[in-house]
Amino acid sequence: MQPWSDVLPHLIVARFAIFTPFALLATLAIRKWPSPRNYDILSLCVVVLGALLPMAVAVFSTSPHLFVYQNGNVLVFLFLVIGLRPRFFATLLGLALLVGIQLTTTKLNGTLDAVTYQALISFYGTVSIFLALGAYFQEHSERLNFLNRLRGTLLHQQLEQHSEQDELTGLLNRRSLSRIAGAMWTKADSDTSVYAIMLDIDSFKLFNDVHGHIEGDTCIRAVSQCIERTVANQGTTFRFGGEEILVLVSRIEKEEAMALAERIRHAIEAQKIPHSGTSGVVTASLGVAGGLTRHVSLEGLLKQADAALYEAKHLGRNRVAWLDSELQSA
């Protein structure tokens, strides 16, 4: 008698009428509700059903060649670990269930002698152990690779951030100015207003001469942090060079820009950083310029703000100035 000839019709029904539709539905389900937990559950269901259906039919077979089918069932184990690749805990559970199905149904069939059955236990136990070890090392390797990629991404982001950040003050630098302003001019519509507030610490060279460069660095850092706190999310603050700080804001009116500049001036003075060279406290002069993005370029805006800054210094320092001359595109 050929193996499985007595239950072949039932096997065909189990494989193609029950298992195949279920596998297709499981595939559709995981696409509709994707999550690691759902994938683990559906993977276990697929392999358990794929092993249980034929072996349940095999219980009723009278063929003396039942052990022949065991070789084919190893493919189900391999499909779980290599094909589906659920998480390690789900893999262990799946292997245990598959071994239980194989041994239980074979035992219920009763056609194998004790020696063959013991060999079958040893065979499936060994296969499961090796596959479990393979699954563990595979998942461990994937986790390490993911962590290394994540670490590399974070390192790249940190390098980018540091390359656009002034080391002394923590403010953005000239490189970041080009990027941020470029996006502002590219994305903004033609009626978007943009303002530049350029400021300079008053008599800073004298401050360095009197207090020393270490205190000078401390002064720049304190003023920069004060400006950043005052501006908050209204605009973007850059260290433009030396003791010059630039604030770039958009989508506001002239009065709002001037008011922001005045708040910055007052906040710097309110810190009361001693300036022995002037027998007073550290102050700053500010120049404000602005216009619509369709009328002004970044270069033109900065030139006008710088001219307004020098006007503020000419008028006596510690003040905000605006020049009314029309901005031209560069």
Tab-separated table of C-alpha atoms in Angstrom:
chain	number	residue	atom	x	y	z
A	1	MET	CA	0.000	0.000	0.000
A	2	GLN	CA	1.363	3.451	-0.892
A	3	PRO	CA	1.748	5.943	1.951
A	4	TRP	CA	-1.240	8.202	2.479
A	5	SER	CA	-3.330	6.548	-0.267
A	6	ASP	CA	-6.108	5.915	2.252
A	7	VAL	CA	-6.316	9.550	3.368
A	8	LEU	CA	-5.105	11.373	0.244
A	9	PRO	CA	-8.511	12.964	-0.606
A	10	HIS	CA	-8.760	14.309	2.940
A	11	LEU	CA	-5.231	15.713	2.730
A	12	ILE	CA	-6.054	17.542	-0.504
A	13	VAL	CA	-9.154	19.083	1.087
A	14	ALA	CA	-7.176	20.093	4.189
A	15	ARG	CA	-4.386	21.666	2.169
A	16	PHE	CA	-6.286	23.492	-0.555
A	17	ALA	CA	-9.788	24.020	0.807
A	18	ILE	CA	-8.876	25.010	4.380
A	19	PHE	CA	-5.216	25.946	4.787
A	20	THR	CA	-4.688	27.893	1.549
A	21	PRO	CA	-7.695	30.251	2.047
A	22	PHE	CA	-6.669	30.768	5.672
A	23	ALA	CA	-3.107	31.670	4.657
A	24	LEU	CA	-4.431	34.196	2.132
A	25	LEU	CA	-6.762	35.736	4.720
A	26	ALA	CA	-3.883	35.946	7.212
A	27	THR	CA	-1.779	37.774	4.611
A	28	LEU	CA	-4.569	40.284	3.978
A	29	ALA	CA	-5.143	40.728	7.713
A	30	ILE	CA	-1.527	41.579	8.475
A	31	ARG	CA	-1.514	44.147	5.680
A	32	LYS	CA	-4.669	45.768	7.030
A	33	TRP	CA	-3.657	45.688	10.716
A	34	PRO	CA	0.147	45.738	10.684
A	35	SER	CA	1.824	45.417	14.079
A	36	PRO	CA	4.507	43.138	15.556
A	37	ARG	CA	1.963	41.508	17.871
A	38	ASN	CA	-0.531	40.774	15.081
A	39	TYR	CA	2.256	39.435	12.876
A	40	ASP	CA	3.421	37.052	15.599
A	41	ILE	CA	-0.118	35.769	16.212
A	42	LEU	CA	-0.913	35.254	12.536
A	43	SER	CA	2.463	33.598	11.886
A	44	LEU	CA	1.800	31.096	14.668
A	45	CYS	CA	-1.714	30.452	13.373
A	46	VAL	CA	-0.445	29.789	9.854
A	47	VAL	CA	2.271	27.304	10.828
A	48	VAL	CA	0.159	25.578	13.487
A	49	LEU	CA	-2.717	25.115	11.065
A	50	GLY	CA	-0.299	24.105	8.310
A	51	ALA	CA	1.076	21.311	10.511
A	52	LEU	CA	-2.084	20.367	12.383
A	53	LEU	CA	-4.395	19.787	9.415
A	54	PRO	CA	-2.347	17.086	7.612
A	55	MET	CA	-1.224	15.432	10.837
A	56	ALA	CA	-4.788	15.335	12.129
A	57	VAL	CA	-5.719	13.505	8.941
A	58	ALA	CA	-2.662	11.265	9.409
A	59	VAL	CA	-4.048	10.013	12.714
A	60	PHE	CA	-6.576	7.971	10.759
A	61	SER	CA	-4.101	6.581	8.233
A	62	THR	CA	-3.299	2.867	8.289
A	63	SER	CA	-0.192	3.235	6.154
A	64	PRO	CA	2.980	1.715	7.671
A	65	HIS	CA	5.008	4.533	6.082
A	66	LEU	CA	3.868	7.369	8.335
A	67	PHE	CA	7.474	8.336	9.100
A	68	VAL	CA	8.012	9.295	5.445
A	69	TYR	CA	5.792	12.344	5.853
A	70	GLN	CA	7.826	13.535	8.837
A	71	ASN	CA	10.627	14.653	6.531
A	72	GLY	CA	8.241	16.950	4.689
A	73	ASN	CA	6.981	18.433	7.946
A	74	VAL	CA	10.445	19.797	8.669
A	75	LEU	CA	9.681	22.384	5.973
A	76	VAL	CA	7.000	23.827	8.236
A	77	PHE	CA	9.635	24.372	10.943
A	78	LEU	CA	11.935	26.031	8.434
A	79	PHE	CA	9.123	28.171	7.079
A	80	LEU	CA	8.408	29.472	10.592
A	81	VAL	CA	12.001	30.393	11.402
A	82	ILE	CA	13.361	31.437	7.995
A	83	GLY	CA	10.295	32.420	5.995
A	84	LEU	CA	7.991	34.107	8.503
A	85	ARG	CA	10.622	35.137	11.080
A	86	PRO	CA	8.407	36.244	13.978
A	87	ARG	CA	10.000	37.599	17.139
A	88	PHE	CA	12.065	35.169	19.188
A	89	PHE	CA	9.467	34.429	21.865
A	90	ALA	CA	6.863	33.689	19.200
A	91	THR	CA	9.401	31.492	17.397
A	92	LEU	CA	10.012	29.443	20.555
A	93	LEU	CA	6.279	29.049	21.109
A	94	GLY	CA	5.760	28.060	17.480
A	95	LEU	CA	8.509	25.431	17.582
A	96	ALA	CA	7.092	23.958	20.784
A	97	LEU	CA	3.596	23.782	19.275
A	98	LEU	CA	4.899	22.173	16.089
A	99	VAL	CA	6.834	19.526	18.014
A	100	GLY	CA	3.765	18.838	20.139
A	101	ILE	CA	1.564	18.451	17.062
A	102	GLN	CA	4.003	16.117	15.336
A	103	LEU	CA	4.594	13.863	18.313
A	104	THR	CA	1.011	13.799	19.563
A	105	THR	CA	-0.603	12.989	16.237
A	106	THR	CA	2.062	10.377	15.453
A	107	LYS	CA	1.503	8.780	18.850
A	108	LEU	CA	-2.265	8.737	18.317
A	109	ASN	CA	-1.778	7.049	14.957
A	110	GLY	CA	0.138	4.220	16.603
A	111	THR	CA	1.739	2.779	13.470
A	112	LEU	CA	5.334	3.517	14.507
A	113	ASP	CA	7.179	1.200	16.857
A	114	ALA	CA	8.733	2.488	20.089
A	115	VAL	CA	12.269	2.731	18.706
A	116	THR	CA	11.180	4.750	15.655
A	117	TYR	CA	9.041	6.993	17.833
A	118	GLN	CA	11.970	7.670	20.204
A	119	ALA	CA	14.125	8.495	17.200
A	120	LEU	CA	11.397	10.884	16.031
A	121	ILE	CA	11.426	12.652	19.402
A	122	SER	CA	15.206	13.035	19.226
A	123	PHE	CA	14.991	14.266	15.627
A	124	TYR	CA	12.386	16.974	16.249
A	125	GLY	CA	14.037	18.016	19.512
A	126	THR	CA	17.394	18.473	17.799
A	127	VAL	CA	15.867	20.329	14.844
A	128	SER	CA	13.974	22.659	17.187
A	129	ILE	CA	17.028	23.441	19.301
A	130	PHE	CA	19.161	24.324	16.277
A	131	LEU	CA	16.389	26.394	14.718
A	132	ALA	CA	15.761	28.208	18.024
A	133	LEU	CA	19.460	29.030	18.338
A	134	GLY	CA	19.504	30.248	14.744
A	135	ALA	CA	16.441	32.419	15.372
A	136	TYR	CA	18.022	33.879	18.515
A	137	PHE	CA	21.292	34.815	16.847
A	138	GLN	CA	19.456	36.134	13.809
A	139	GLU	CA	17.248	38.413	15.921
A	140	HIS	CA	20.221	39.445	18.061
A	141	SER	CA	22.160	40.377	14.941
A	142	GLU	CA	19.220	42.334	13.526
A	143	ARG	CA	18.815	44.243	16.785
A	144	LEU	CA	22.513	45.116	16.830
A	145	ASN	CA	22.336	46.243	13.214
A	146	PHE	CA	19.303	48.394	13.993
A	147	LEU	CA	21.027	49.951	17.012
A	148	ASN	CA	24.141	50.614	14.947
A	149	ARG	CA	22.079	52.265	12.202
A	150	LEU	CA	20.215	54.313	14.815
A	151	ARG	CA	23.474	55.286	16.481
A	152	GLY	CA	24.899	56.264	13.117
A	153	THR	CA	21.837	58.368	12.312
A	154	LEU	CA	21.960	60.128	15.682
A	155	LEU	CA	25.688	60.753	15.293
A	156	HIS	CA	25.118	62.200	11.835
A	157	GLN	CA	22.367	64.474	13.206
A	158	GLN	CA	24.628	65.590	16.045
A	159	LEU	CA	27.440	66.364	13.618
A	160	GLU	CA	25.057	68.352	11.441
A	161	GLN	CA	23.743	70.204	14.469
A	162	HIS	CA	27.242	70.989	15.726
A	163	SER	CA	28.323	72.135	12.276
A	164	GLU	CA	25.495	74.698	12.315
A	165	GLN	CA	25.906	75.771	15.934
A	166	ASP	CA	28.269	78.376	17.305
A	167	GLU	CA	30.526	76.705	19.854
A	168	LEU	CA	30.771	79.662	22.238
A	169	THR	CA	27.167	80.853	22.430
A	170	GLY	CA	25.149	77.810	21.345
A	171	LEU	CA	23.367	79.998	18.779
A	172	LEU	CA	23.058	79.038	15.135
A	173	ASN	CA	25.923	80.154	12.895
A	174	ARG	CA	26.304	81.676	9.431
A	175	ARG	CA	26.054	78.268	7.744
A	176	SER	CA	22.634	77.652	9.260
A	177	LEU	CA	21.598	81.184	8.301
A	178	SER	CA	22.037	80.341	4.620
A	179	ARG	CA	19.972	77.180	4.969
A	180	ILE	CA	17.128	78.668	7.024
A	181	ALA	CA	16.919	81.875	5.016
A	182	GLY	CA	17.037	79.895	1.771
A	183	ALA	CA	14.026	77.866	2.880
A	184	MET	CA	12.257	81.027	4.014
A	185	TRP	CA	12.680	82.732	0.653
A	186	THR	CA	11.898	79.576	-1.344
A	187	LYS	CA	8.735	78.551	0.496
A	188	ALA	CA	7.344	81.937	1.350
A	189	ASP	CA	4.674	83.494	-0.839
A	190	SER	CA	5.295	86.853	-2.475
A	191	ASP	CA	3.482	88.799	0.263
A	192	THR	CA	5.447	87.392	3.213
A	193	SER	CA	7.214	89.966	5.360
A	194	VAL	CA	10.695	89.322	6.688
A	195	TYR	CA	12.673	91.362	9.228
A	196	ALA	CA	16.282	91.335	10.373
A	197	ILE	CA	17.364	92.646	13.778
A	198	MET	CA	21.128	93.166	13.842
A	199	LEU	CA	22.675	94.017	17.218
A	200	ASP	CA	26.120	94.727	18.511
A	201	ILE	CA	27.344	94.864	22.128
A	202	ASP	CA	28.286	98.457	22.869
A	203	SER	CA	31.973	99.200	23.493
A	204	PHE	CA	32.809	95.508	23.492
A	205	LYS	CA	36.469	96.042	22.534
A	206	LEU	CA	36.825	98.240	25.585
A	207	PHE	CA	35.101	95.548	27.682
A	208	ASN	CA	37.714	93.019	26.521
A	209	ASP	CA	40.559	95.459	27.227
A	210	VAL	CA	39.338	96.098	30.763
A	211	HIS	CA	37.902	92.733	31.804
A	212	GLY	CA	39.940	90.361	29.632
A	213	HIS	CA	38.943	87.968	26.879
A	214	ILE	CA	37.696	85.236	29.235
A	215	GLU	CA	35.155	87.642	30.727
A	216	GLY	CA	34.469	88.845	27.213
A	217	ASP	CA	33.463	85.343	26.155
A	218	THR	CA	31.291	85.045	29.259
A	219	CYS	CA	29.638	88.349	28.361
A	220	ILE	CA	28.882	87.263	24.781
A	221	ARG	CA	27.466	83.987	26.045
A	222	ALA	CA	25.222	85.712	28.598
A	223	VAL	CA	23.957	88.254	26.061
A	224	SER	CA	23.291	85.516	23.500
A	225	GLN	CA	21.282	83.450	25.969
A	226	CYS	CA	19.332	86.550	26.982
A	227	ILE	CA	18.458	87.275	23.343
A	228	GLU	CA	17.440	83.684	22.680
A	229	ARG	CA	15.134	83.690	25.721
A	230	THR	CA	13.566	86.988	24.678
A	231	VAL	CA	13.022	85.994	21.052
A	232	ALA	CA	11.780	82.491	22.006
A	233	ASN	CA	9.732	81.070	19.132
A	234	GLN	CA	9.097	84.424	17.430
A	235	GLY	CA	12.186	84.107	15.277
A	236	THR	CA	15.609	82.521	14.824
A	237	THR	CA	18.759	83.834	16.490
A	238	PHE	CA	22.251	83.592	14.938
A	239	ARG	CA	25.738	84.615	15.975
A	240	PHE	CA	26.618	86.696	12.961
A	241	GLY	CA	30.228	87.354	13.884
A	242	GLY	CA	32.263	88.577	16.832
A	243	GLU	CA	29.852	90.334	19.179
A	244	GLU	CA	27.220	90.789	16.466
A	245	ILE	CA	23.969	88.862	16.828
A	246	LEU	CA	21.247	88.534	14.189
A	247	VAL	CA	17.576	87.782	14.732
A	248	LEU	CA	15.529	86.788	11.689
A	249	VAL	CA	11.726	86.908	11.909
A	250	SER	CA	8.937	86.622	9.354
A	251	ARG	CA	5.209	87.167	8.978
A	252	ILE	CA	5.068	90.157	11.337
A	253	GLU	CA	4.597	93.911	10.917
A	254	LYS	CA	7.184	96.643	11.343
A	255	GLU	CA	5.751	97.713	14.692
A	256	GLU	CA	6.058	94.153	16.028
A	257	ALA	CA	9.660	93.904	14.823
A	258	MET	CA	10.562	97.198	16.468
A	259	ALA	CA	8.827	96.145	19.693
A	260	LEU	CA	10.757	92.857	19.718
A	261	ALA	CA	14.036	94.732	19.189
A	262	GLU	CA	13.193	97.062	22.079
A	263	ARG	CA	12.430	94.111	24.371
A	264	ILE	CA	15.813	92.595	23.448
A	265	ARG	CA	17.594	95.893	24.180
A	266	HIS	CA	15.865	96.256	27.543
A	267	ALA	CA	16.500	92.594	28.519
A	268	ILE	CA	20.236	92.946	27.832
A	269	GLU	CA	20.465	96.122	29.899
A	270	ALA	CA	18.379	94.557	32.680
A	271	GLN	CA	21.016	91.837	33.160
A	272	LYS	CA	23.243	94.547	34.660
A	273	ILE	CA	26.494	92.961	33.532
A	274	PRO	CA	29.153	95.354	34.871
A	275	HIS	CA	31.140	97.254	32.220
A	276	SER	CA	34.008	98.972	34.032
A	277	GLY	CA	35.202	100.607	30.819
A	278	THR	CA	32.066	102.743	30.681
A	279	SER	CA	31.352	102.890	34.436
A	280	GLY	CA	27.990	101.319	33.676
A	281	VAL	CA	26.464	98.022	32.486
A	282	VAL	CA	26.647	96.106	29.224
A	283	THR	CA	24.191	97.408	26.626
A	284	ALA	CA	23.560	96.815	22.934
A	285	SER	CA	22.622	98.830	19.878
A	286	LEU	CA	20.143	97.362	17.420
A	287	GLY	CA	19.295	98.022	13.800
A	288	VAL	CA	16.065	96.780	12.226
A	289	ALA	CA	15.257	96.340	8.539
A	290	GLY	CA	12.513	94.528	6.715
A	291	GLY	CA	10.346	94.134	3.676
A	292	LEU	CA	8.462	91.647	1.525
A	293	THR	CA	10.302	88.619	0.203
A	294	ARG	CA	9.418	89.577	-3.360
A	295	HIS	CA	11.211	92.920	-2.892
A	296	VAL	CA	14.225	92.073	-0.766
A	297	SER	CA	16.967	89.452	-0.797
A	298	LEU	CA	18.778	88.191	2.282
A	299	GLU	CA	21.911	90.106	1.316
A	300	GLY	CA	19.990	93.329	0.850
A	301	LEU	CA	18.147	92.835	4.136
A	302	LEU	CA	21.373	92.299	6.078
A	303	LYS	CA	23.025	95.338	4.518
A	304	GLN	CA	20.101	97.525	5.522
A	305	ALA	CA	19.975	96.099	9.050
A	306	ASP	CA	23.724	96.691	9.404
A	307	ALA	CA	23.278	100.303	8.254
A	308	ALA	CA	20.491	100.766	10.815
A	309	LEU	CA	22.773	99.310	13.502
A	310	TYR	CA	25.458	101.893	12.757
A	311	GLU	CA	22.799	104.583	12.868
A	312	ALA	CA	21.836	103.410	16.374
A	313	LYS	CA	25.482	103.667	17.452
A	314	HIS	CA	25.793	107.097	15.838
A	315	LEU	CA	22.745	108.272	17.811
A	316	GLY	CA	24.385	107.348	21.109
A	317	ARG	CA	24.231	103.536	21.533
A	318	ASN	CA	21.827	101.452	23.652
A	319	ARG	CA	18.940	102.136	21.301
A	320	VAL	CA	16.983	100.706	18.352
A	321	ALA	CA	17.162	102.320	14.923
A	322	TRP	CA	15.292	101.928	11.641
A	323	LEU	CA	16.298	103.416	8.310
A	324	ASP	CA	13.452	104.261	5.938
A	325	SER	CA	15.436	103.950	2.713
A	326	GLU	CA	13.900	101.431	0.328
A	327	LEU	CA	15.397	97.952	0.177
A	328	GLN	CA	16.529	96.678	-3.196
A	329	SER	CA	16.926	93.051	-4.306
A	330	ALA	CA	20.514	91.912	-4.599
